[in-house]
PDB file of C-alpha atoms in Angstrom:
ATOM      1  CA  UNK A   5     114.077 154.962 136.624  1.00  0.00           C
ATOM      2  CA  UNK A   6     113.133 152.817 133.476  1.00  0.00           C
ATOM      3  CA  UNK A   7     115.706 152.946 131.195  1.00  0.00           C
ATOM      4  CA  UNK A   8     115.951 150.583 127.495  1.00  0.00           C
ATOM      5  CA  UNK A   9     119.934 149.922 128.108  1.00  0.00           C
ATOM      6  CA  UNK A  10     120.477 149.978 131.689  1.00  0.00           C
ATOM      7  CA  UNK A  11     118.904 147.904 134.482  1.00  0.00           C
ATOM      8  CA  UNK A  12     118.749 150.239 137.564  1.00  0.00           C
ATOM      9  CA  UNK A  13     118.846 149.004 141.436  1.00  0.00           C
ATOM     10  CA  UNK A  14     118.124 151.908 144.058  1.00  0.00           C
ATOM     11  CA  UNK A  15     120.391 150.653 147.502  1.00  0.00           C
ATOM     12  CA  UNK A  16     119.755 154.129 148.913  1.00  0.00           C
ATOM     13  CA  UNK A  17     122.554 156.128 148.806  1.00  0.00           C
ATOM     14  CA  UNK A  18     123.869 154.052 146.220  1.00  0.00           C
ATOM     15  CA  UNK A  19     122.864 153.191 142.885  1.00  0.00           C
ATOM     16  CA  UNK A  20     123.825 150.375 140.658  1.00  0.00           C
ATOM     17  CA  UNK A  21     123.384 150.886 137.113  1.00  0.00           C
ATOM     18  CA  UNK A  22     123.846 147.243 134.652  1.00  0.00           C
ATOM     19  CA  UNK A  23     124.302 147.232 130.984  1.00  0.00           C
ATOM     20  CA  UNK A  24     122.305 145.262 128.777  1.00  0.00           C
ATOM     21  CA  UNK A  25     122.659 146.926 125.112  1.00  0.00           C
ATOM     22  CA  UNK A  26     122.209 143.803 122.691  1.00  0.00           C
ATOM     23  CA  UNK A  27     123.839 142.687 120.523  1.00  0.00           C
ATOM     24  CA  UNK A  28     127.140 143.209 122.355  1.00  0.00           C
ATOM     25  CA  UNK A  29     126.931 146.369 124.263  1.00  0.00           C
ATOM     26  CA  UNK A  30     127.855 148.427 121.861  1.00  0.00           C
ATOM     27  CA  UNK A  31     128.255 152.447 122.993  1.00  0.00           C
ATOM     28  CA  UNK A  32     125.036 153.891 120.562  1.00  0.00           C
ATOM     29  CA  UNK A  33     122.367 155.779 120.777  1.00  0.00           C
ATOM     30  CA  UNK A  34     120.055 154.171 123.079  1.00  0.00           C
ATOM     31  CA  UNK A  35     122.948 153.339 125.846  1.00  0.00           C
ATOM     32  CA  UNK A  36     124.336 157.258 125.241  1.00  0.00           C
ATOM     33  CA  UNK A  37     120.662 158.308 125.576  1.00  0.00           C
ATOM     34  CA  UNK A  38     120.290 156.281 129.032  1.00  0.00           C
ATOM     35  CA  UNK A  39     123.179 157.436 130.532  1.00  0.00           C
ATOM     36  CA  UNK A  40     123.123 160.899 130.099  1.00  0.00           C
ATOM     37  CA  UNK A  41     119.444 160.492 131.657  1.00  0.00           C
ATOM     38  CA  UNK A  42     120.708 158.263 134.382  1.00  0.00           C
ATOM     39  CA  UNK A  43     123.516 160.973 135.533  1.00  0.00           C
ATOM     40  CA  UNK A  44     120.956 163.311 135.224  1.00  0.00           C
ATOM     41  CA  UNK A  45     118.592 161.750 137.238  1.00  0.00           C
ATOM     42  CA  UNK A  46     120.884 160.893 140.080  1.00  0.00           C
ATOM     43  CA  UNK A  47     122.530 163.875 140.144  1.00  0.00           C
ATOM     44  CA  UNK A  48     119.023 165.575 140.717  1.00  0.00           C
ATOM     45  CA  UNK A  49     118.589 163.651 143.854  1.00  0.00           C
ATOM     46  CA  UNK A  50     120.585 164.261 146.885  1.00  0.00           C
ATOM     47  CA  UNK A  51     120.264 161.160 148.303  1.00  0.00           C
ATOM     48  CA  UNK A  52     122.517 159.645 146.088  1.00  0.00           C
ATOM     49  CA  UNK A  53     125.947 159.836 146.110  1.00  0.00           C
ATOM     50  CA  UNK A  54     127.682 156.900 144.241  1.00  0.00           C
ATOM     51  CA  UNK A  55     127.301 154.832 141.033  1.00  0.00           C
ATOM     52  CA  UNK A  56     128.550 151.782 139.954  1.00  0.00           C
ATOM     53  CA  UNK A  57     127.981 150.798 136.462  1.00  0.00           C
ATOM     54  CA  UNK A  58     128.159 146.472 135.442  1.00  0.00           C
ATOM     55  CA  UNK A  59     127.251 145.061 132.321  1.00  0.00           C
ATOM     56  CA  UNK A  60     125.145 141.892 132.312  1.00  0.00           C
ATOM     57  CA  UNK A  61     126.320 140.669 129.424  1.00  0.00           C
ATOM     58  CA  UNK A  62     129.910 138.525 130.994  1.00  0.00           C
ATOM     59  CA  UNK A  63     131.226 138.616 127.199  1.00  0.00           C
ATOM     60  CA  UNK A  64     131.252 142.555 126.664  1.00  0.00           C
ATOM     61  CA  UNK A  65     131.421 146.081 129.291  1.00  0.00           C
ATOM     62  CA  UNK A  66     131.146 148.257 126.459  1.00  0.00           C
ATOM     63  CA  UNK A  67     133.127 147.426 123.272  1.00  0.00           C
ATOM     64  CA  UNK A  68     133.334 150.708 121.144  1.00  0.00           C
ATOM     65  CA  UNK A  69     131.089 153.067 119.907  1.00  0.00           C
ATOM     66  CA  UNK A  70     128.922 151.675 117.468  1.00  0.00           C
ATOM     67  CA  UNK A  71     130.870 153.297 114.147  1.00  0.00           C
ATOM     68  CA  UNK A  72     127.606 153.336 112.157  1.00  0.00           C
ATOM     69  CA  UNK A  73     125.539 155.637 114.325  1.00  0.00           C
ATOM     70  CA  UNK A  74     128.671 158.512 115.334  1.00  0.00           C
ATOM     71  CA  UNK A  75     126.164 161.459 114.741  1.00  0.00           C
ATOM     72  CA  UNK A  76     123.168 159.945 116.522  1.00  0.00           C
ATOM     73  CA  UNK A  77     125.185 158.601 119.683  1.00  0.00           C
ATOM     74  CA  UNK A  78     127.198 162.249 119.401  1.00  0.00           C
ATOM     75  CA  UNK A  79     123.309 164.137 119.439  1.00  0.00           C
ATOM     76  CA  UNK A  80     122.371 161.947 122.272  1.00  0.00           C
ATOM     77  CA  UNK A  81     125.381 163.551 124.505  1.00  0.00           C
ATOM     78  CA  UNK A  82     124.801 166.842 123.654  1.00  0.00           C
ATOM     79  CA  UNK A  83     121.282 166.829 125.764  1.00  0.00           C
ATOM     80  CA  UNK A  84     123.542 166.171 128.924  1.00  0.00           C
ATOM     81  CA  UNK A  85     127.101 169.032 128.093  1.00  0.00           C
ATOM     82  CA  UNK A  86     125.602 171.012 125.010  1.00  0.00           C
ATOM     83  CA  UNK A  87     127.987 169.874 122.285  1.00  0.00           C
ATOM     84  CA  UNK A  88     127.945 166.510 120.512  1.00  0.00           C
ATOM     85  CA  UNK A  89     131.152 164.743 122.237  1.00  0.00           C
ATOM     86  CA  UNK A  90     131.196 161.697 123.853  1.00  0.00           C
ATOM     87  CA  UNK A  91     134.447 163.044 125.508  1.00  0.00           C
ATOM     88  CA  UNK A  92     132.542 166.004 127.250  1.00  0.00           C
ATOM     89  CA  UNK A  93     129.804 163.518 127.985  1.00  0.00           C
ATOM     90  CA  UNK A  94     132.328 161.734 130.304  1.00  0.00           C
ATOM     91  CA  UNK A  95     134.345 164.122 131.580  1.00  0.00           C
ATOM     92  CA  UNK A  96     131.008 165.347 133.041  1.00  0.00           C
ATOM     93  CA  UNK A  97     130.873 162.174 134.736  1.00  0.00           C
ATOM     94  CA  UNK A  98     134.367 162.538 136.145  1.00  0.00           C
ATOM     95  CA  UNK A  99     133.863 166.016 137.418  1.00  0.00           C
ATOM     96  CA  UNK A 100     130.399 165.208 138.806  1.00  0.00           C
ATOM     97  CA  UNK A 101     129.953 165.522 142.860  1.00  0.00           C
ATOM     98  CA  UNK A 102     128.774 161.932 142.720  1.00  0.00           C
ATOM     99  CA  UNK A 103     131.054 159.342 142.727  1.00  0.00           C
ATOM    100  CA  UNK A 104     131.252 156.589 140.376  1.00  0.00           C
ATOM    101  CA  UNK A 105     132.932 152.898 139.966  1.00  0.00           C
ATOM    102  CA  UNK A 106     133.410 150.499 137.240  1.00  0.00           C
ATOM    103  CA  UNK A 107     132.868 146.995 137.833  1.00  0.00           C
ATOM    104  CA  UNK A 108     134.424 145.367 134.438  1.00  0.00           C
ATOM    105  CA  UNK A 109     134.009 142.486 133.428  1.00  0.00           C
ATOM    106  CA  UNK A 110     134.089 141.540 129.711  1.00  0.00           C
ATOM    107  CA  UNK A 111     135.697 143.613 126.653  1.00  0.00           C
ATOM    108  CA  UNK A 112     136.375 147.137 127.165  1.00  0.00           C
ATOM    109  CA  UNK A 113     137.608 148.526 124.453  1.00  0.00           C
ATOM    110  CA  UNK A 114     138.189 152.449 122.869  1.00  0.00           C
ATOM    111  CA  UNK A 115     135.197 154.528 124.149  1.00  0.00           C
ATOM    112  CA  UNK A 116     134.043 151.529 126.254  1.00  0.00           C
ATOM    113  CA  UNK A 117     137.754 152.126 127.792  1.00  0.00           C
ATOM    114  CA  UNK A 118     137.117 155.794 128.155  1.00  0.00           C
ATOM    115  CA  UNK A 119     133.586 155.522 129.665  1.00  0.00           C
ATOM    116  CA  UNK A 120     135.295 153.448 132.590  1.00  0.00           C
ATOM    117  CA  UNK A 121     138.792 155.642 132.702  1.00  0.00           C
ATOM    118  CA  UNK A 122     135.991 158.589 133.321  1.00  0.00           C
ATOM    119  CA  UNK A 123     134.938 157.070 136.199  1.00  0.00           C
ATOM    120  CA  UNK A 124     136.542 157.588 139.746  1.00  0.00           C
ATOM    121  CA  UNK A 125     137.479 154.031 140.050  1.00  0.00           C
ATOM    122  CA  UNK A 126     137.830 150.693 138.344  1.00  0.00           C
ATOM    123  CA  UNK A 127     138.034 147.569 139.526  1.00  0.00           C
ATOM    124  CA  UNK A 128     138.084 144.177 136.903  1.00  0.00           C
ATOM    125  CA  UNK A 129     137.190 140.463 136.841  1.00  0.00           C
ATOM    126  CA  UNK A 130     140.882 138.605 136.596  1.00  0.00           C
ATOM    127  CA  UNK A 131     139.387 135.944 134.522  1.00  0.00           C
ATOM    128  CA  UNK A 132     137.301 138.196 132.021  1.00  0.00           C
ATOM    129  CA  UNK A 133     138.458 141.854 131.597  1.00  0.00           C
ATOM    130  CA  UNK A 134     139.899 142.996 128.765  1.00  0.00           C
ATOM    131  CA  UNK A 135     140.674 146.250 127.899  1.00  0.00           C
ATOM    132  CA  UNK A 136     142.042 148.103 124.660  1.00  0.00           C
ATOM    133  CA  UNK A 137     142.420 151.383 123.168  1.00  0.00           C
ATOM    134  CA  UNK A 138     142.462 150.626 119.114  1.00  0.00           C
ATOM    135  CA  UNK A 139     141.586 153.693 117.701  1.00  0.00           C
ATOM    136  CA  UNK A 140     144.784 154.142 116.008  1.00  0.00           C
ATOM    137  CA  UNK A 141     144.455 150.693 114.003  1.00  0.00           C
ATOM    138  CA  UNK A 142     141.820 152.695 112.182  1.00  0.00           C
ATOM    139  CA  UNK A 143     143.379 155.548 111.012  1.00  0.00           C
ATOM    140  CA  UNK A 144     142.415 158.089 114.148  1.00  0.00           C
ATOM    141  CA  UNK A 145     142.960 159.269 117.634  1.00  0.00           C
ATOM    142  CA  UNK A 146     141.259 158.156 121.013  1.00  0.00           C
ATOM    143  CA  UNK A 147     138.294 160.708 120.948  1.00  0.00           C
ATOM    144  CA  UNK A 148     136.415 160.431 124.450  1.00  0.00           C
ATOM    145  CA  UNK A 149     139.486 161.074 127.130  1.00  0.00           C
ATOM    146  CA  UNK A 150     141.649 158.258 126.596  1.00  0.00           C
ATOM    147  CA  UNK A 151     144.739 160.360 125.392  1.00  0.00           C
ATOM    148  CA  UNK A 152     143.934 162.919 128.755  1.00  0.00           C
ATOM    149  CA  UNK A 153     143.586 159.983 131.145  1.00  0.00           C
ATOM    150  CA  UNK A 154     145.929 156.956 129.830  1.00  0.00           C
ATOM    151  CA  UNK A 155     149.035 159.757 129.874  1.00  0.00           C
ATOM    152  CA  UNK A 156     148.141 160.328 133.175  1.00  0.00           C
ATOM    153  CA  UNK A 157     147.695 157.321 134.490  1.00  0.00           C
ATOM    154  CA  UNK A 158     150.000 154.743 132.907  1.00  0.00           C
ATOM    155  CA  UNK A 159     152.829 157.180 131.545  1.00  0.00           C
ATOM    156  CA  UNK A 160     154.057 158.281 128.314  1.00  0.00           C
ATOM    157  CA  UNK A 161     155.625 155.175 127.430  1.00  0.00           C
ATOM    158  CA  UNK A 162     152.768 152.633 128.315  1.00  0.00           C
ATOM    159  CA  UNK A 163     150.139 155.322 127.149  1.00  0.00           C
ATOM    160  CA  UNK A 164     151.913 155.424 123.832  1.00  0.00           C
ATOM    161  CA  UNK A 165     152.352 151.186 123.591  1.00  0.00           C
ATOM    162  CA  UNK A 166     148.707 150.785 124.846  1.00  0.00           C
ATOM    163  CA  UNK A 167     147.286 153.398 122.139  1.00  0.00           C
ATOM    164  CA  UNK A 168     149.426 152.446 118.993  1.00  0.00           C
ATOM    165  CA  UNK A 169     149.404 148.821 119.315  1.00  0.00           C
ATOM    166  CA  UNK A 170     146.225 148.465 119.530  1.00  0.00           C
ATOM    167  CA  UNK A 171     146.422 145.243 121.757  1.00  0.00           C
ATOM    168  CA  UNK A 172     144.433 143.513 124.268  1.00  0.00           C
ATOM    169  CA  UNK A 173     145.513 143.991 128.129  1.00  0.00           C
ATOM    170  CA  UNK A 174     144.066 141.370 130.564  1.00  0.00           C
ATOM    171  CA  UNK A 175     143.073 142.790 134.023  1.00  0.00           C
ATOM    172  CA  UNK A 176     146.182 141.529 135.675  1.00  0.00           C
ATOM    173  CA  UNK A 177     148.624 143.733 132.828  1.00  0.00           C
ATOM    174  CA  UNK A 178     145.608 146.595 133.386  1.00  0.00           C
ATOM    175  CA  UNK A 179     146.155 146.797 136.781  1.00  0.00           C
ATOM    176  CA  UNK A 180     150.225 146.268 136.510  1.00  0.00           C
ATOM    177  CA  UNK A 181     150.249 149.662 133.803  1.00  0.00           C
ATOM    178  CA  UNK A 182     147.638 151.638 136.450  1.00  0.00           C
ATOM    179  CA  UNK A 183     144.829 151.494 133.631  1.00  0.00           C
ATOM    180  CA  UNK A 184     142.499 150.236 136.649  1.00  0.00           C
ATOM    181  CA  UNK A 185     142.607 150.387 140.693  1.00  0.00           C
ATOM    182  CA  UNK A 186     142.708 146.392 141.166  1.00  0.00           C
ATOM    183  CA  UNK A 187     142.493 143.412 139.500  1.00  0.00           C
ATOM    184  CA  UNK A 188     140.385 140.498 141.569  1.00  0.00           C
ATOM    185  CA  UNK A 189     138.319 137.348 141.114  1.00  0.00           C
ATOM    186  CA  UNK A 190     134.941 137.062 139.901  1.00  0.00           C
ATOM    187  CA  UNK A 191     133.541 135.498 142.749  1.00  0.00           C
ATOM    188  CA  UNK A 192     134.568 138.460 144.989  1.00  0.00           C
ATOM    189  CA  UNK A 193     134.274 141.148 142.681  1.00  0.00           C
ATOM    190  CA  UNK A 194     130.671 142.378 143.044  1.00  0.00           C
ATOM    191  CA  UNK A 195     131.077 141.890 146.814  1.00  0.00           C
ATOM    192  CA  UNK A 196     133.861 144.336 147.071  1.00  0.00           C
ATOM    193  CA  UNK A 197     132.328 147.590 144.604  1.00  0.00           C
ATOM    194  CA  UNK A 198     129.403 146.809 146.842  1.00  0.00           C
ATOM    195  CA  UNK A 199     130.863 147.290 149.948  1.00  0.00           C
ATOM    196  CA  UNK A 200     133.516 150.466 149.270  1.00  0.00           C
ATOM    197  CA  UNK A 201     130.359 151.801 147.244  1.00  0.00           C
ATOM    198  CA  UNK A 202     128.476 151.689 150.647  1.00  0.00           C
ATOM    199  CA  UNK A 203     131.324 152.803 152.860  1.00  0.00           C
ATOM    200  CA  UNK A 204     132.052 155.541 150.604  1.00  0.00           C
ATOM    201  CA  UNK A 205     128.002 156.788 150.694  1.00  0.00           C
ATOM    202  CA  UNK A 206     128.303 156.830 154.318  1.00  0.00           C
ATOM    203  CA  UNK A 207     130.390 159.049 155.012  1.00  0.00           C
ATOM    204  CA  UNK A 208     129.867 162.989 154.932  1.00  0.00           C
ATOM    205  CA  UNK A 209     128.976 164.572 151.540  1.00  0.00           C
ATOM    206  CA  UNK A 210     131.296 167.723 152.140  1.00  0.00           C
ATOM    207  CA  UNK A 211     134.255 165.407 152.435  1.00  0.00           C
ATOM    208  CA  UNK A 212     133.905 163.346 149.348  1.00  0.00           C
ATOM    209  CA  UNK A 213     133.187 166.908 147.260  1.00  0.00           C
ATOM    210  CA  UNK A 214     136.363 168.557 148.402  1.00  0.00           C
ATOM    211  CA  UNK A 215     138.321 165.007 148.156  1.00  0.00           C
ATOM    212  CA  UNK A 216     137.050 164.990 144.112  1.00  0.00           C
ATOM    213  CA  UNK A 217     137.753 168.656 143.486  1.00  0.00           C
ATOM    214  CA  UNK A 218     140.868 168.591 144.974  1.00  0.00           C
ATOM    215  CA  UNK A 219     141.682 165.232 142.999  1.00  0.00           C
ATOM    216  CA  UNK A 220     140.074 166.814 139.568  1.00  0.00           C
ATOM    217  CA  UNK A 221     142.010 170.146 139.869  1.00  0.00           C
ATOM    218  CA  UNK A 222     145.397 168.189 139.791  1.00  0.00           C
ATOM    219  CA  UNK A 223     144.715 165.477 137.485  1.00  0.00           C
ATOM    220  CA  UNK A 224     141.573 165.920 135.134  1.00  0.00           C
ATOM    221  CA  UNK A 225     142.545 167.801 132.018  1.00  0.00           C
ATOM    222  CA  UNK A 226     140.642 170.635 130.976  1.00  0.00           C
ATOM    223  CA  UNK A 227     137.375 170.799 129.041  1.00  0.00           C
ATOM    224  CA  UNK A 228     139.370 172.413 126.071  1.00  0.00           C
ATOM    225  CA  UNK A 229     141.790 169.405 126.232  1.00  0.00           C
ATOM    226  CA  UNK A 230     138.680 166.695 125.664  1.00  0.00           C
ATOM    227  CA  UNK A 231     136.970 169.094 123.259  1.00  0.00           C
ATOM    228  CA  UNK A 232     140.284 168.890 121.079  1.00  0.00           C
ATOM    229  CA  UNK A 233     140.387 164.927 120.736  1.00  0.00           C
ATOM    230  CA  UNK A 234     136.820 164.711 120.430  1.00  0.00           C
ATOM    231  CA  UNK A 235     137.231 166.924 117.616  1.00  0.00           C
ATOM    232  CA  UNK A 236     140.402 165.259 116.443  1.00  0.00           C
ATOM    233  CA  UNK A 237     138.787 161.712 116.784  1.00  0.00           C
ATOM    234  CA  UNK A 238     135.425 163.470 114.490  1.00  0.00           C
ATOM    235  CA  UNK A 239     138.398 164.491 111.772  1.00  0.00           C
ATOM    236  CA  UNK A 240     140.126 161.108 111.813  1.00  0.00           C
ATOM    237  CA  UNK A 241     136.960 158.746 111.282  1.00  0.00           C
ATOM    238  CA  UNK A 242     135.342 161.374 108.250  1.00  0.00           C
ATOM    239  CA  UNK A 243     139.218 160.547 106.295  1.00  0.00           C
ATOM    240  CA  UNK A 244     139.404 158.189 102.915  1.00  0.00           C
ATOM    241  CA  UNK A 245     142.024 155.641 105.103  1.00  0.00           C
ATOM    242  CA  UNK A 246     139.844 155.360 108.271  1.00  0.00           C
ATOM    243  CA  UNK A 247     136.438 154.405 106.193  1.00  0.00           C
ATOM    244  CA  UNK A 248     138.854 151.852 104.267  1.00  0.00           C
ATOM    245  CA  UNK A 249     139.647 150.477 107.622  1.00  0.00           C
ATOM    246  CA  UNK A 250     136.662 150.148 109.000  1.00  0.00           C
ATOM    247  CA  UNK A 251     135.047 148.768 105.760  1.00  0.00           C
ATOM    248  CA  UNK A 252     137.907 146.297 105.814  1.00  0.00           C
ATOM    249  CA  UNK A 253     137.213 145.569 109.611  1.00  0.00           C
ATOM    250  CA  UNK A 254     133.541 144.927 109.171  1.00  0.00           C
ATOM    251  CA  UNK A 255     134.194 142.724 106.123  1.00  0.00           C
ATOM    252  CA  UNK A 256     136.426 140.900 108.602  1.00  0.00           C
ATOM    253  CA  UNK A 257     133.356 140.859 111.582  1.00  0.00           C
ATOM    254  CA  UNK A 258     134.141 144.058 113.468  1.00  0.00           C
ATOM    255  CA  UNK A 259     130.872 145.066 115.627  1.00  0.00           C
ATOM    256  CA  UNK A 260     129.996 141.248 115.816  1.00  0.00           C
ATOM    257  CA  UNK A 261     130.280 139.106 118.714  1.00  0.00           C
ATOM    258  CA  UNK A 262     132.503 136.335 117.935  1.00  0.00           C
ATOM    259  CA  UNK A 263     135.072 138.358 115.702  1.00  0.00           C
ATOM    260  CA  UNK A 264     135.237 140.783 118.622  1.00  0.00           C
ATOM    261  CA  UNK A 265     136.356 137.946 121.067  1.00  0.00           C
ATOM    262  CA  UNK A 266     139.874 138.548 119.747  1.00  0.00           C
ATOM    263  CA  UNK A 267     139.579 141.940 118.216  1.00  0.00           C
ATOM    264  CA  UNK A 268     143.091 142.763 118.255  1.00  0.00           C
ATOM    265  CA  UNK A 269     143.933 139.822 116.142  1.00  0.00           C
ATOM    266  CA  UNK A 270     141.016 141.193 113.685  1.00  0.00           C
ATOM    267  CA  UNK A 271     143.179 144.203 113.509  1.00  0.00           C
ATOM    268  CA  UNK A 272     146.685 142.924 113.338  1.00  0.00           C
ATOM    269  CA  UNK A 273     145.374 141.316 110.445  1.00  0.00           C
ATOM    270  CA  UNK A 274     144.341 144.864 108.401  1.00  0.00           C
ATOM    271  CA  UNK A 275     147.528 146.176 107.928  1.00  0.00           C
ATOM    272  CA  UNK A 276     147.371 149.754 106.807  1.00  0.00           C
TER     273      UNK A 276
END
């Protein structure tokens, strides 16, 4: 598999995908366009049965969407579900027969959030995670499945503070709130997705299948559900108030590395 955003190690049954999108791993084009061949790809061959997606970068997972390519990244996702949504894109992912898990460390932040929350686990670096769901601070909705999953996961109440604050959560909150399975150290983190990726591949294929579907039909919201927010998120960003936000966030360093260290500062500092 050669891919332009993803470095890809083949362990067998397992395979571990890395992202390396300079600047900052932002969710465009060329990192939509490698993972909807990369899911293709491994879902093609039986021999694999579980992903685990890392970044390389230790700063950044995946940060956002890029907000100056929205139709190109959208086009890209359409070649894996046939319509241009990021949100069908990854609830693909989460209804797939493989199985997939997160290894976060580094910003993850509003699709970057949802790209993970798609995925059948997550587990975070204590020192380094971050995770946020700012959409809101911008003038529209979670687009890609945060609404469908965070509701589910963390509860009305923490769903609603998470989304409309805006805020950072470090892995030990993220793992307190349910966002992710575990918080744990850096040094043992890539040990651990290593080894429960490899236990997980060994065992039967039928079991794992019936385990997801059963999992999926209780808690994986319908396709109509994503296609709603996607469409909803499309609506917000195309309003007068959203592209004075995000003019006003780019004037203040949104989508570069260092203002993005603290982006919820960079935020709290827009007003409305």
């Amino acid at each position: 598999m050669a891919f332009e955003a993803l470095t890809v190690r083949d362990e067998g049954a397992v395979l571990f995908a890395e992202i390396m999108a300079p600047p900052m791993n932002l969710l465009g084009p060329p990192l939509v366009r490698d993972l909807v061949s990369f899911i293709q790809q491994a879902e093609a061959d039986d021999k694999v049965q579980v992903l685990v997606f890392a970044s390389a970068d230790p700063d950044y997972f995946i940060p956002h969407v890029d907000v100056t390519k929205i139709k190109e990244y959208r086009d890209e996702a359409a070649k894996l579900v046939g319509e241009p949504s990021l949100g069908l894109m990854f609830r693909h992912l989460s209804a797939s027969r493989l199985v997939s898990i997160a290894q976060i460390e580094g910003r993850v932040r509003a699709a970057g959030s949802e790209f993970v929350l798609a995925c059948d686990m997550r587990f975070a670096a204590l020192e380094s995670a971050v995770f946020g769901q700012f959409e809101a601070s911008v003038g529209a909705p979670p687009g890609g499945g945060g609404m469908q999953h965070l509701a589910r996961l963390l509860g009305r109440g923490r769903a609603l503070e998470v989304m409309l604050s805006a805020e950072d959560y470090d892995a030990a909150l993220a793992e307190r709130y349910g966002w992710i399975n575990r918080a744990l150290p850096a040094a043992e983190l890539g040990e651990f997705v290593k080894t429960l990726a490899h236990r997980i591949a060994a065992f039967p294929p039928a079991g794992r299948a019936a385990v997801k579907d059963r999992v999926n039909a209780i808690t994986l919201a319908p396709v109509d559900d994503f296609r709603r927010d996607s469409d909803l998120f499309g609506e917000g960003m195309r309003t007068p108030e959203a592209q004075r936000q995000v003019q006003a966030a780019a004037k203040a360093g949104f989508q570069t590395r260092d203002a993005e260290l603290d982006l919820a500062r960079l935020l709290g500092r827009l007003g409305g």
